[in-house]
Amino acid sequence: MSTSEHGKHTPSVTMRDVAKAAGVSVATVSHVVNDKAGARIGAEARRRVQEAVAALGYRQNALAKTLSQGTSRFIGLVADAIATTPFAGQIIHGAQDEAWKHGYVLLVANTDGNTAVENDAIAMMLEHQVHGILYSTWYHREIVVPEALHQTDAVLVDCFADGSGLRSVVPDEEQGGRTATEELLAAGHRRIAFINTTTPSPAQSGRLAGYRSALTAAGVGFDESLVFPSEPAQEGGYAATSRVLASGATAVFCHNDRVAMGLYDGLREHGRRIPEDIAVMGFDNQDVIAAHLRPPLSTVALPHYELGAAGVRVLLGIEEPPAPSLQLRVACPPIQRESI
Amino acid sequence: MSTSEHGKHTPSVTMRDVAKAAGVSVATVSHVVNDKAGARIGAEARRRVQEAVAALGYRQNALAKTLSQGTSRFIGLVADAIATTPFAGQIIHGAQDEAWKHGYVLLVANTDGNTAVENDAIAMMLEHQVHGILYSTWYHREIVVPEALHQTDAVLVDCFADGSGLRSVVPDEEQGGRTATEELLAAGHRRIAFINTTTPSPAQSGRLAGYRSALTAAGVGFDESLVFPSEPAQEGGYAATSRVLASGATAVFCHNDRVAMGLYDGLREHGRRIPEDIAVMGFDNQDVIAAHLRPPLSTVALPHYELGAAGVRVLLGIEEPPAPSLQLRVACPPIQRESI
DNA sequence: CTGAAAGCGCTAACAG
DNA sequence: CTGTTAGCGCTTTCAG
């Protein structure tokens, strides 16, 4: 260790240093390090520059570059809850991968849903000259757009705000509900119960609509008495067990994996085997749960990674949500395991 | 909508614009917007500047500022898996909150454990003049440090590399194991089984050491035959059930919550009630699982949020890991629920 | 083919 | 108290 403390702090080799070492001008260096198209640089000069770069360990200063070009390579991601759920992480992951792919870098901020923090976060991103902002929530819902968001290009991820004029990317709840139901139908079930959440949300109405449409399309018909309300957690699924059993259903589509997990418990207590006696379908594909229940739970995945990735694509103008909703709906694919 | 497309793209009001509008120089503007200590600015001038700022909607350009000051406000976080687990998100969250608190901004990158990506990520961060880098893994382990990391200030989070000279922040596995065991001891148990993982890791040895020391300290003594090997997932806990039962233990400390979840299943099949017939203690406090098992699982929490936060504190020199290990161990607190 | 020079938006002495 | 003036590291015409 030559330096004191831990700081290997930037001896900062600049372009000028490289230029001097290579015996050329900074303009030339700039051209070779950026592989400028229109710039015809002599083989000899180019070689000398490259050698100098290697020798000195030169690295561009992305900030200076941004300043001089006037265009930044940052994309901001403000989330209401990075951590409350395993899901949020996937959104970050998808956004980061996609941003990276296009040469952008992600600036993240967590706000815990606090409006003041939210505004600060957005302000900070604006000061950093972000190209745009991804505003995401950890579960699909309608939001009221923070005022500050309008000062830049923004796209909503896993949330939406009708009439705001903002583009958004959300999971296709209806298609998801339909898919889940179709899986059960395909296994031969005709009497399919649906334990739905009592919380009003796009998930509640969308999944129900999907369930209904799949049933109808299969000529089975929708039976109101087969849908059971429940809080969207283990406790709710457990509590719904006897009613579901009493309905004579041979399969049950649960609003989410946690409900399914509770139902598993209830079913077991009633001595029912899954899937022999009754099939169970979840929703969300919450890994820690779904993949490890016994039997592993068949479910439908919430495409969080894709939401994040699609968010940056929309922001960069690579993809365009259809008018008039300006919502890009991304599919929720079925995950087959052993509960059907 | 006045502008075409979605771009409210930076009309960019600069300091010069403000200066002109306020009839002062840019230096004056700089002083008032930064509330410079030593700068005595007349009340009148200050007011005019503030008005101009408000009127024009001026916002600092953080990048230009950085460039001129030579010191950036970025902290990089490179993670091997942002999303694979609910945990990683908490590290980001903690790091982000703490960084923010000190006026820093988090730049995140996910590498999926891919070395090439890792180096690119680090290079990118260096180009952005980060103040330093937090290198984190999603489970506590020893790593080999990417070469590039040595080119800046770095601290390891949830991992370590003895002899690398790098400071790290890790969970205190031993204290965690001790705490878990003590909870069981406090409930009056004397014959306490331990289902440990078969995977060598700081968690494996640390939790065992803690279990052992708690037992010894309580005068109960360590009994090798009470520790059962298991893969660290539901399946392992389930499989260990009969052996555990045969041992006559009245309580069992599981290597993690997932193992506990599997054990719950096994115990139920054997007709044992928790905690009446046998007490169960987990580890990790994996929310989706622990809080919603029936009965809710008592466990010990892995302090991911704190790891992230402490990581930035160490990076900023606010906290200093003790030599010679250079490891800052953060406590794993017990979470009491109803399985004991 | 290559170099000089003018900025990008802001800060920091240093003069007045 | 406030304005001038150099840069920070890089890009980008525009000459040569």
XYZ file of C-alpha atoms (C1' of nucleotides) in Angstrom:
712
model
C 0.000 0.000 0.000
C 1.643 3.183 -1.070
C -1.110 5.596 -0.178
C -2.272 6.221 3.325
C -5.763 5.168 4.315
C -7.903 3.341 1.833
C -8.118 5.969 -0.811
C -6.783 4.921 -4.168
C -8.222 8.251 -5.004
C -8.239 9.214 -8.636
C -4.782 10.298 -9.667
C -7.007 11.080 -12.659
C -5.215 10.614 -15.890
C -6.831 13.042 -18.270
C -7.053 13.202 -21.964
C -4.429 15.859 -21.975
C -1.998 13.508 -20.267
C -2.615 10.914 -22.909
C -2.206 13.482 -25.649
C 1.096 14.622 -24.264
C 2.371 11.088 -23.825
C 1.373 10.182 -27.358
C 2.629 13.395 -28.819
C -0.701 14.329 -30.336
C -3.507 16.744 -29.531
C -6.442 16.060 -27.281
C -8.723 16.229 -30.271
C -6.930 13.283 -31.754
C -7.148 11.359 -28.531
C -10.840 12.089 -28.304
C -11.319 10.762 -31.788
C -9.520 7.528 -31.275
C -10.943 6.679 -27.887
C -14.427 7.282 -29.194
C -13.846 5.518 -32.459
C -15.299 8.499 -34.194
C -16.801 7.606 -37.539
C -15.887 10.576 -39.676
C -12.439 10.943 -38.223
C -9.552 9.730 -40.307
C -6.666 9.169 -37.987
C -3.327 7.879 -39.186
C -2.506 4.343 -38.199
C 0.633 5.513 -36.514
C -1.055 8.199 -34.427
C -3.830 5.860 -33.484
C -1.373 3.259 -32.296
C 0.550 5.763 -30.214
C -2.647 6.957 -28.583
C -3.759 3.459 -27.787
C -0.445 2.668 -26.250
C -0.498 5.791 -24.149
C -4.018 4.984 -22.993
C -2.958 1.528 -21.909
C 0.248 2.715 -20.342
C -1.327 5.457 -18.309
C -4.491 3.557 -17.513
C -6.600 6.317 -18.941
C -10.332 6.276 -18.378
C -12.874 8.681 -19.752
C -14.643 11.008 -17.420
C -18.234 10.278 -18.245
C -19.408 13.375 -16.449
C -17.239 15.739 -18.419
C -18.350 14.035 -21.574
C -21.973 14.470 -20.655
C -21.421 18.098 -19.885
C -19.817 18.826 -23.159
C -22.287 16.825 -25.201
C -25.233 18.174 -23.319
C -26.820 14.756 -23.218
C -26.650 12.393 -20.288
C -26.673 8.654 -20.101
C -28.656 8.402 -16.869
C -32.076 6.950 -16.356
C -33.729 7.471 -13.017
C -35.836 4.872 -11.278
C -37.929 5.987 -8.381
C -39.668 3.218 -6.514
C -42.114 3.380 -3.668
C -40.645 0.296 -2.081
C -37.465 -1.273 -3.267
C -37.495 -3.775 -0.530
C -40.883 -4.491 0.891
C -41.186 -7.281 -1.558
C -39.083 -9.614 -3.600
C -40.804 -8.169 -6.636
C -39.434 -4.678 -6.662
C -35.953 -6.020 -7.029
C -36.909 -7.663 -10.285
C -38.132 -4.390 -11.684
C -34.793 -2.789 -10.885
C -33.014 -5.732 -12.360
C -34.912 -5.609 -15.620
C -34.575 -1.870 -15.912
C -30.893 -2.006 -15.178
C -30.165 -4.718 -17.713
C -32.093 -2.995 -20.446
C -30.657 0.427 -19.665
C -27.188 -0.991 -19.716
C -27.837 -2.612 -23.025
C -28.409 0.808 -24.509
C -25.495 2.445 -22.803
C -27.460 3.957 -19.968
C -26.931 3.815 -16.263
C -29.582 3.515 -13.593
C -29.937 5.958 -10.772
C -32.217 4.497 -8.121
C -34.157 6.070 -5.334
C -36.502 4.597 -2.827
C -39.235 6.758 -1.436
C -41.242 4.491 0.829
C -44.242 6.146 -0.707
C -43.448 9.400 1.059
C -44.401 12.325 -1.137
C -41.771 14.698 0.161
C -39.037 12.154 -0.387
C -40.495 11.461 -3.767
C -40.174 15.064 -4.824
C -36.656 15.279 -3.506
C -35.747 12.154 -5.399
C -37.147 13.478 -8.613
C -35.423 16.806 -8.106
C -32.130 15.067 -7.521
C -32.536 13.103 -10.693
C -33.373 16.178 -12.670
C -30.239 17.836 -11.328
C -28.307 14.873 -12.576
C -29.692 15.470 -16.008
C -31.394 12.127 -16.299
C -32.669 11.275 -19.706
C -35.971 10.352 -18.115
C -37.560 8.761 -15.101
C -39.184 5.412 -14.457
C -41.696 5.677 -11.671
C -42.575 2.327 -10.222
C -44.752 0.813 -7.564
C -44.445 -2.631 -6.088
C -47.917 -3.745 -6.937
C -50.091 -2.859 -9.845
C -52.319 0.097 -9.059
C -53.525 3.502 -10.094
C -51.548 6.393 -8.703
C -51.670 10.121 -8.610
C -48.659 11.448 -10.446
C -46.195 13.529 -8.426
C -46.150 17.035 -9.817
C -42.397 17.005 -10.349
C -42.624 14.054 -12.700
C -44.039 16.273 -15.382
C -40.806 18.162 -15.667
C -39.160 15.377 -17.555
C -39.903 12.382 -19.649
C -41.429 9.729 -17.460
C -42.979 6.335 -17.736
C -44.963 4.555 -15.072
C -44.029 1.000 -14.274
C -46.476 -1.388 -12.650
C -48.844 1.499 -12.135
C -50.839 3.931 -14.233
C -52.633 7.232 -14.069
C -55.429 7.621 -16.557
C -55.630 11.036 -18.085
C -52.159 12.023 -16.997
C -50.809 11.629 -20.472
C -48.028 9.462 -19.095
C -47.182 6.190 -20.728
C -47.159 3.149 -18.518
C -46.195 -0.483 -18.491
C -48.332 -2.894 -16.524
C -48.959 -6.617 -16.214
C -51.859 -7.971 -18.220
C -54.021 -9.129 -15.353
C -56.882 -10.259 -17.512
C -54.737 -12.402 -19.753
C -53.133 -13.779 -16.591
C -56.458 -14.745 -15.087
C -57.503 -16.298 -18.353
C -54.294 -18.259 -18.627
C -54.589 -19.578 -15.101
C -58.119 -20.717 -15.738
C -57.227 -22.253 -19.060
C -54.565 -24.348 -17.414
C -57.180 -25.787 -15.104
C -59.635 -26.246 -17.957
C -56.975 -28.015 -19.987
C -56.519 -30.487 -17.167
C -60.143 -31.384 -17.559
C -61.688 -29.406 -14.751
C -65.144 -27.965 -15.196
C -66.062 -26.835 -11.745
C -63.419 -24.277 -10.975
C -63.560 -22.081 -7.902
C -61.851 -18.697 -7.726
C -60.670 -17.280 -4.440
C -60.399 -13.603 -5.232
C -59.124 -10.778 -3.075
C -61.513 -8.366 -1.451
C -59.201 -5.455 -2.213
C -60.310 -3.423 -5.220
C -57.459 -3.279 -7.714
C -56.569 -3.983 -11.311
C -55.567 -7.427 -10.105
C -58.930 -8.045 -8.520
C -61.005 -7.054 -11.513
C -58.569 -8.143 -14.194
C -58.036 -11.654 -12.939
C -61.738 -12.094 -12.401
C -62.457 -10.930 -15.935
C -59.901 -13.374 -17.250
C -61.331 -16.222 -15.211
C -64.751 -15.418 -16.490
C -63.774 -15.119 -20.106
C -61.847 -18.380 -20.091
C -64.823 -20.158 -18.598
C -67.186 -18.676 -21.099
C -64.915 -19.418 -24.009
C -64.769 -23.035 -22.893
C -68.520 -23.233 -22.762
C -68.467 -23.846 -19.045
C -70.204 -20.679 -18.008
C -69.507 -18.383 -15.155
C -71.000 -19.300 -11.788
C -70.997 -16.466 -9.312
C -71.273 -18.854 -6.402
C -67.897 -20.248 -7.257
C -66.018 -17.076 -6.495
C -64.974 -16.643 -2.909
C -63.752 -13.423 -1.372
C -60.644 -13.518 0.761
C -57.951 -11.279 2.089
C -54.957 -11.684 -0.206
C -52.732 -13.619 2.211
C -52.215 -17.058 3.665
C -54.828 -16.495 6.323
C -57.467 -15.787 3.714
C -56.802 -18.931 1.727
C -56.880 -21.017 4.841
C -60.135 -19.478 5.949
C -61.775 -20.090 2.595
C -61.102 -23.812 2.596
C -64.358 -25.230 3.840
C -66.493 -23.010 1.678
C -64.483 -24.005 -1.353
C -64.788 -27.644 -0.473
C -68.507 -27.292 0.087
C -68.911 -25.876 -3.384
C -67.873 -29.129 -4.912
C -65.144 -27.513 -7.004
C -62.480 -29.875 -8.317
C -60.005 -27.110 -8.916
C -59.337 -23.705 -7.462
C -57.683 -20.681 -8.887
C -56.246 -18.516 -6.121
C -55.836 -14.784 -6.372
C -52.184 -15.186 -5.463
C -49.601 -17.668 -4.247
C -49.961 -16.671 -0.664
C -53.651 -17.439 -0.720
C -52.773 -20.747 -2.321
C -50.301 -21.426 0.445
C -53.024 -20.922 3.036
C -55.377 -23.086 1.053
C -52.767 -25.852 1.017
C -52.828 -25.826 4.783
C -56.602 -25.917 4.920
C -56.841 -28.672 2.354
C -54.321 -30.762 4.200
C -56.255 -30.433 7.410
C -59.293 -31.655 5.587
C -57.323 -34.605 4.354
C -57.454 -33.574 0.728
C -54.534 -34.334 -1.559
C -53.246 -31.925 -4.209
C -53.704 -32.440 -7.102
C -55.373 -35.848 -6.830
C -58.394 -34.645 -4.899
C -58.292 -31.024 -5.906
C -56.122 -28.934 -8.192
C -54.716 -25.584 -7.136
C -53.492 -22.715 -9.259
C -51.740 -19.684 -7.867
C -50.776 -16.273 -9.230
C -47.627 -14.143 -8.878
C -45.043 -16.902 -8.953
C -43.584 -15.780 -5.707
C -40.566 -17.968 -5.800
C -39.854 -18.707 -2.191
C -43.380 -19.934 -1.899
C -44.529 -21.398 -5.162
C -41.535 -23.491 -6.049
C -41.230 -25.040 -2.641
C -44.681 -25.903 -1.461
C -45.511 -29.554 -1.505
C -46.481 -30.199 -4.176
C -44.798 -27.291 -5.994
C -47.437 -24.791 -6.995
C -48.480 -24.209 -10.577
C -49.024 -20.534 -11.026
C -48.888 -17.556 -13.342
C -45.904 -15.248 -13.176
C -46.030 -11.530 -12.676
C -43.457 -10.308 -15.212
C -41.588 -7.855 -13.040
C -38.300 -8.140 -14.810
C -40.044 -7.514 -18.093
C -41.925 -4.555 -16.680
C -38.670 -2.886 -15.754
C -37.081 -3.676 -19.082
C -40.110 -2.582 -21.090
C -40.204 0.580 -19.024
C -36.816 1.654 -20.260
C -37.650 0.637 -23.788
C -40.662 2.881 -23.727
C -38.637 5.665 -22.189
C -36.051 5.384 -24.910
C -38.715 5.363 -27.561
C -37.959 1.844 -28.681
C -41.424 0.675 -27.884
C -44.644 2.640 -27.849
C -47.729 1.868 -25.725
C -50.932 1.979 -27.745
C -53.245 4.970 -27.467
C -55.570 5.898 -25.982
C -54.733 4.116 -22.743
C -50.996 4.543 -23.277
C -50.648 1.344 -21.318
C -48.332 -1.341 -22.513
C -49.641 -4.613 -21.111
C -47.111 -7.321 -20.632
C -48.118 -10.947 -20.531
C -48.186 -13.086 -17.411
C -46.922 -16.504 -18.442
C -48.108 -19.737 -16.839
C -45.602 -21.658 -14.754
C -46.348 -25.339 -14.687
C -45.471 -27.250 -11.573
C -47.279 -30.030 -9.787
C -50.429 -28.775 -8.206
C -52.654 -29.457 -11.183
C -49.411 19.591 -24.329
C -47.395 22.203 -26.061
C -44.415 20.127 -27.095
C -44.595 17.370 -29.602
C -43.897 13.838 -28.483
C -43.228 13.175 -24.854
C -40.072 15.137 -24.433
C -40.238 17.930 -21.932
C -36.590 17.953 -22.711
C -34.410 20.265 -20.688
C -34.913 23.823 -21.859
C -32.004 24.054 -19.457
C -32.036 27.276 -17.569
C -28.459 27.923 -16.599
C -26.857 29.943 -13.922
C -26.031 32.554 -16.460
C -29.699 32.971 -17.303
C -30.482 33.488 -13.672
C -27.639 35.939 -13.301
C -28.825 37.961 -16.224
C -32.418 37.966 -15.043
C -31.378 39.034 -11.574
C -28.902 41.563 -12.841
C -25.978 40.035 -10.973
C -22.998 37.864 -11.815
C -22.928 34.104 -11.921
C -20.641 34.078 -8.923
C -23.313 35.752 -6.899
C -25.902 33.304 -8.079
C -23.623 30.427 -7.227
C -23.181 31.791 -3.760
C -26.815 32.224 -2.998
C -28.010 28.957 -4.434
C -25.351 27.122 -2.492
C -25.857 29.120 0.654
C -22.153 29.596 0.798
C -20.916 30.167 4.326
C -18.224 32.783 3.852
C -20.152 34.693 1.244
C -21.769 37.902 2.322
C -24.449 38.705 -0.136
C -26.659 41.731 0.191
C -30.248 41.066 1.112
C -31.430 42.818 -2.003
C -29.228 40.849 -4.376
C -30.090 37.610 -2.675
C -33.775 38.313 -3.008
C -33.460 39.143 -6.673
C -31.563 35.945 -7.305
C -34.102 33.854 -5.470
C -36.873 35.422 -7.435
C -35.128 34.778 -10.694
C -34.490 31.191 -9.700
C -38.137 30.675 -8.928
C -39.312 32.533 -11.988
C -37.106 30.652 -14.406
C -37.402 27.320 -12.658
C -33.671 27.070 -12.405
C -32.094 23.802 -11.313
C -28.439 23.140 -10.703
C -26.581 20.892 -13.049
C -25.101 18.408 -10.624
C -22.750 17.084 -13.253
C -21.197 20.435 -14.038
C -20.821 21.049 -10.361
C -19.067 17.772 -9.886
C -16.758 18.478 -12.748
C -15.709 21.816 -11.441
C -15.344 20.640 -7.866
C -13.506 17.543 -8.883
C -15.451 15.520 -6.380
C -18.496 13.453 -7.185
C -21.495 12.544 -5.142
C -21.950 9.061 -6.545
C -21.597 5.777 -4.778
C -21.628 2.638 -6.858
C -23.294 -0.574 -5.794
C -22.493 -3.671 -7.735
C -24.491 -6.712 -6.790
C -24.227 -10.265 -7.998
C -27.966 -10.695 -7.881
C -30.312 -7.842 -7.311
C -33.289 -9.958 -7.765
C -32.733 -13.610 -7.163
C -33.775 -13.073 -3.630
C -35.900 -10.751 -1.596
C -32.776 -9.995 0.390
C -30.700 -8.144 -2.116
C -33.341 -5.507 -2.405
C -32.927 -4.670 1.241
C -29.233 -4.104 0.800
C -29.929 -1.614 -1.964
C -32.564 0.002 0.129
C -30.296 0.447 3.119
C -27.425 1.679 1.015
C -29.628 4.103 -0.827
C -31.150 5.586 2.304
C -27.815 6.032 3.991
C -26.132 7.429 0.887
C -28.952 9.872 0.431
C -28.633 10.959 4.004
C -25.115 12.108 3.282
C -25.919 13.742 0.006
C -24.838 10.870 -2.183
C -26.614 9.088 -4.951
C -26.569 5.377 -5.698
C -25.549 3.974 -9.012
C -26.570 0.343 -9.196
C -25.435 -2.483 -11.378
C -26.379 -6.104 -11.433
C -23.855 -8.605 -12.655
C -25.509 -11.972 -12.197
C -22.166 -13.099 -10.935
C -20.673 -12.812 -14.407
C -17.081 -11.655 -14.183
C -17.017 -9.860 -17.489
C -20.147 -7.930 -16.643
C -18.687 -7.228 -13.266
C -15.639 -5.608 -14.739
C -17.717 -3.587 -17.134
C -19.869 -2.437 -14.293
C -16.926 -1.364 -12.232
C -15.354 0.375 -15.208
C -18.550 2.241 -15.867
C -18.696 3.370 -12.285
C -15.138 4.523 -12.367
C -15.892 6.531 -15.467
C -18.683 8.160 -13.567
C -16.217 9.199 -10.936
C -17.897 7.349 -8.112
C -16.655 8.174 -4.695
C -16.337 4.475 -4.040
C -17.951 1.125 -4.667
C -20.013 -1.225 -2.565
C -19.603 -4.766 -3.782
C -22.340 -7.000 -2.502
C -23.455 -10.596 -2.714
C -26.836 -11.956 -1.884
C -25.671 -14.413 0.696
C -22.806 -14.225 3.090
C -19.687 -15.797 1.647
C -16.036 -15.410 0.851
C -15.261 -14.056 -2.581
C -12.331 -13.413 -4.787
C -12.105 -9.722 -5.421
C -12.461 -8.523 -9.010
C -9.217 -6.924 -10.073
C -10.904 -3.711 -11.094
C -12.199 -3.138 -7.605
C -8.767 -2.190 -6.433
C -8.778 0.892 -8.567
C -11.044 2.698 -6.206
C -12.226 2.705 -2.656
C -14.381 -0.318 -2.095
C -16.169 -2.079 0.681
C -17.591 -5.559 0.565
C -21.135 -6.053 1.724
C -22.394 -9.433 2.865
C -19.157 -10.971 1.721
C -15.471 -10.787 2.546
C -12.056 -11.596 1.172
C -9.438 -12.232 3.783
C -6.099 -10.789 2.966
C -7.445 -8.503 0.286
C -7.108 -5.491 2.488
C -10.701 -4.579 1.727
C -13.058 -3.660 4.471
C -16.287 -5.572 4.689
C -19.627 -5.602 6.438
C -21.196 -8.941 7.246
C -23.910 -10.409 9.429
C -22.777 -11.786 12.748
C -23.686 -15.408 12.177
C -22.356 -16.635 15.469
C -24.249 -14.106 17.521
C -27.301 -15.002 15.445
C -26.963 -18.681 16.197
C -26.450 -17.913 19.840
C -29.479 -15.672 19.955
C -31.681 -18.256 18.305
C -30.580 -20.892 20.752
C -30.994 -18.585 23.707
C -34.581 -17.919 22.735
C -35.265 -21.629 22.902
C -33.340 -21.975 26.140
C -35.287 -19.084 27.644
C -38.508 -20.925 26.875
C -37.255 -23.742 29.078
C -35.998 -26.149 26.442
C -32.970 -28.259 27.238
C -32.919 -30.767 24.436
C -32.529 -28.597 21.397
C -31.867 -30.023 17.960
C -30.146 -28.067 15.206
C -30.850 -28.764 11.574
C -27.811 -27.288 9.906
C -27.026 -26.940 6.246
C -24.574 -29.230 4.552
C -23.167 -26.356 2.532
C -19.889 -25.030 3.942
C -20.265 -21.315 4.568
C -19.891 -18.677 7.228
C -23.535 -19.328 8.007
C -22.951 -23.017 8.496
C -20.033 -22.683 10.850
C -21.071 -19.457 12.501
C -24.569 -20.507 13.417
C -23.262 -23.807 14.702
C -20.688 -22.064 16.832
C -23.360 -19.812 18.226
C -25.657 -22.733 18.954
C -22.858 -24.494 20.705
C -21.754 -21.550 22.776
C -25.270 -20.761 23.917
C -25.751 -24.344 25.010
C -22.480 -24.416 26.867
C -23.101 -21.092 28.514
C -26.427 -22.393 29.747
C -24.779 -25.446 31.204
C -26.665 -27.720 28.866
C -23.707 -29.000 26.959
C -23.322 -29.637 23.272
C -24.544 -32.964 21.961
C -23.242 -33.806 18.512
C -26.059 -36.240 17.902
C -28.530 -33.398 18.050
C -27.253 -31.695 14.954
C -28.774 -32.872 11.712
C -27.439 -32.113 8.272
C -29.862 -30.953 5.614
C -29.945 -29.166 2.342
C -30.888 -25.565 3.098
C -34.394 -25.646 1.660
C -37.911 -26.833 2.422
C -37.166 -30.324 1.173
C -34.321 -30.705 3.652
C -36.358 -29.685 6.652
C -39.136 -32.017 5.643
C -36.723 -34.900 5.206
C -35.126 -34.354 8.584
C -38.377 -34.627 10.484
C -38.320 -38.201 11.645
C -34.724 -38.135 12.720
C -35.362 -35.005 14.723
C -38.413 -36.539 16.306
C -36.495 -39.693 17.141
C -33.877 -37.665 18.950
C -36.373 -36.665 21.562
C -35.692 -32.977 21.091
C -38.360 -30.633 22.407
C -37.194 -27.759 20.272
C -35.399 -27.358 16.998
C -33.336 -24.546 15.635
C -33.387 -24.583 11.843
C -30.583 -23.302 9.676
C -33.045 -21.082 7.894
C -36.723 -20.309 7.499
C -37.102 -22.478 4.470
C -35.856 -25.491 6.341
C -38.279 -24.578 9.103
C -41.056 -24.414 6.564
C -40.280 -27.933 5.429
C -40.096 -29.094 9.009
C -43.527 -27.618 9.658
C -44.883 -29.890 6.962
C -43.133 -32.929 8.365
C -44.208 -32.204 11.894
C -47.793 -31.752 10.838
C -47.770 -35.078 9.066
C -46.537 -36.661 12.242
C -49.368 -35.035 14.103
C -47.134 -32.776 16.169
C -48.325 -29.335 17.128
C -46.085 -26.273 17.169
C -45.191 -25.048 19.694
C -47.142 -27.238 22.127
C -45.387 -30.469 21.192
C -42.225 -29.024 19.772
C -40.815 -25.542 19.370
C -39.299 -24.329 16.119
C -36.870 -21.498 15.518
C -35.876 -20.274 12.078
C -33.187 -17.995 10.713
C -33.213 -15.281 8.032
C -36.626 -13.809 8.721
C -37.684 -14.313 5.176
C -40.866 -12.376 5.378
C -43.130 -14.102 2.936
C -42.462 -17.297 4.771
C -41.814 -16.610 8.405
C -44.618 -14.217 9.133
C -47.258 -16.297 7.471
C -46.620 -19.858 8.433
C -49.085 -21.290 10.893
C -48.109 -20.622 13.563
C -45.991 -17.625 12.553
C -42.341 -18.551 12.817
C -40.031 -17.130 15.441
C -36.706 -16.493 13.824
C -33.593 -14.396 13.726
C -33.315 -11.663 11.139
C -30.533 -11.238 8.649
C -29.905 -7.484 8.785
C -29.713 -6.764 5.096
C -30.911 -3.213 5.295
C -28.319 -2.511 7.949
C -25.601 -4.187 5.906
C -26.252 -1.822 3.046
C -26.410 1.196 5.300
C -23.300 0.236 7.240
C -21.551 -0.372 3.951
C -21.920 3.230 2.924
C -20.958 4.430 6.372
C -17.735 2.500 6.140
C -17.144 3.772 2.642
C -17.622 7.334 3.771
C -15.305 6.790 6.687
C -18.028 7.289 9.266
C -17.544 3.863 10.686
C -14.416 1.749 10.735
C -14.294 -2.069 10.826
C -11.860 -3.381 13.439
C -8.484 -4.710 12.370
C -7.179 -7.203 11.625
C -10.208 -8.818 10.012
C -11.519 -5.492 8.731
C -14.938 -7.031 9.072
C -17.739 -5.095 10.619
C -20.181 -7.633 12.016
C -23.723 -6.531 12.309
C -26.093 -8.155 14.733
C -28.901 -10.497 13.758
C -31.831 -9.636 16.009
C -34.384 -12.201 17.186
C -37.912 -11.875 15.871
C -40.450 -13.304 18.229
C -43.538 -14.848 16.775
C -45.488 -17.907 17.816
C -43.510 -21.042 17.130
C -41.826 -21.174 20.526
C -4.990 13.628 -41.454
C -4.365 16.569 -37.195
C -4.354 20.590 -34.129
C -6.272 25.059 -32.068
C -9.789 26.942 -29.815
C -14.316 27.693 -28.180
C -17.452 26.200 -25.266
C -20.718 22.780 -21.800
C -22.510 24.825 -16.491
C -20.428 25.576 -12.493
C -16.921 26.801 -8.690
C -13.239 29.269 -6.641
C -9.771 32.424 -5.937
C -8.889 37.098 -6.379
C -9.781 41.703 -7.337
C -12.306 45.714 -6.764
C -20.426 42.897 -0.817
C -19.985 41.499 -5.814
C -17.868 40.808 -10.344
C -13.803 38.776 -13.257
C -11.478 35.221 -14.580
C -9.621 30.869 -14.859
C -10.231 26.383 -15.187
C -12.733 21.081 -14.448
C -12.228 17.078 -18.831
C -14.154 16.525 -22.909
C -16.291 17.351 -27.714
C -16.507 19.712 -31.819
C -16.270 22.845 -35.518
C -12.908 24.863 -38.366
C -8.336 25.727 -40.094
C -4.145 24.164 -41.731
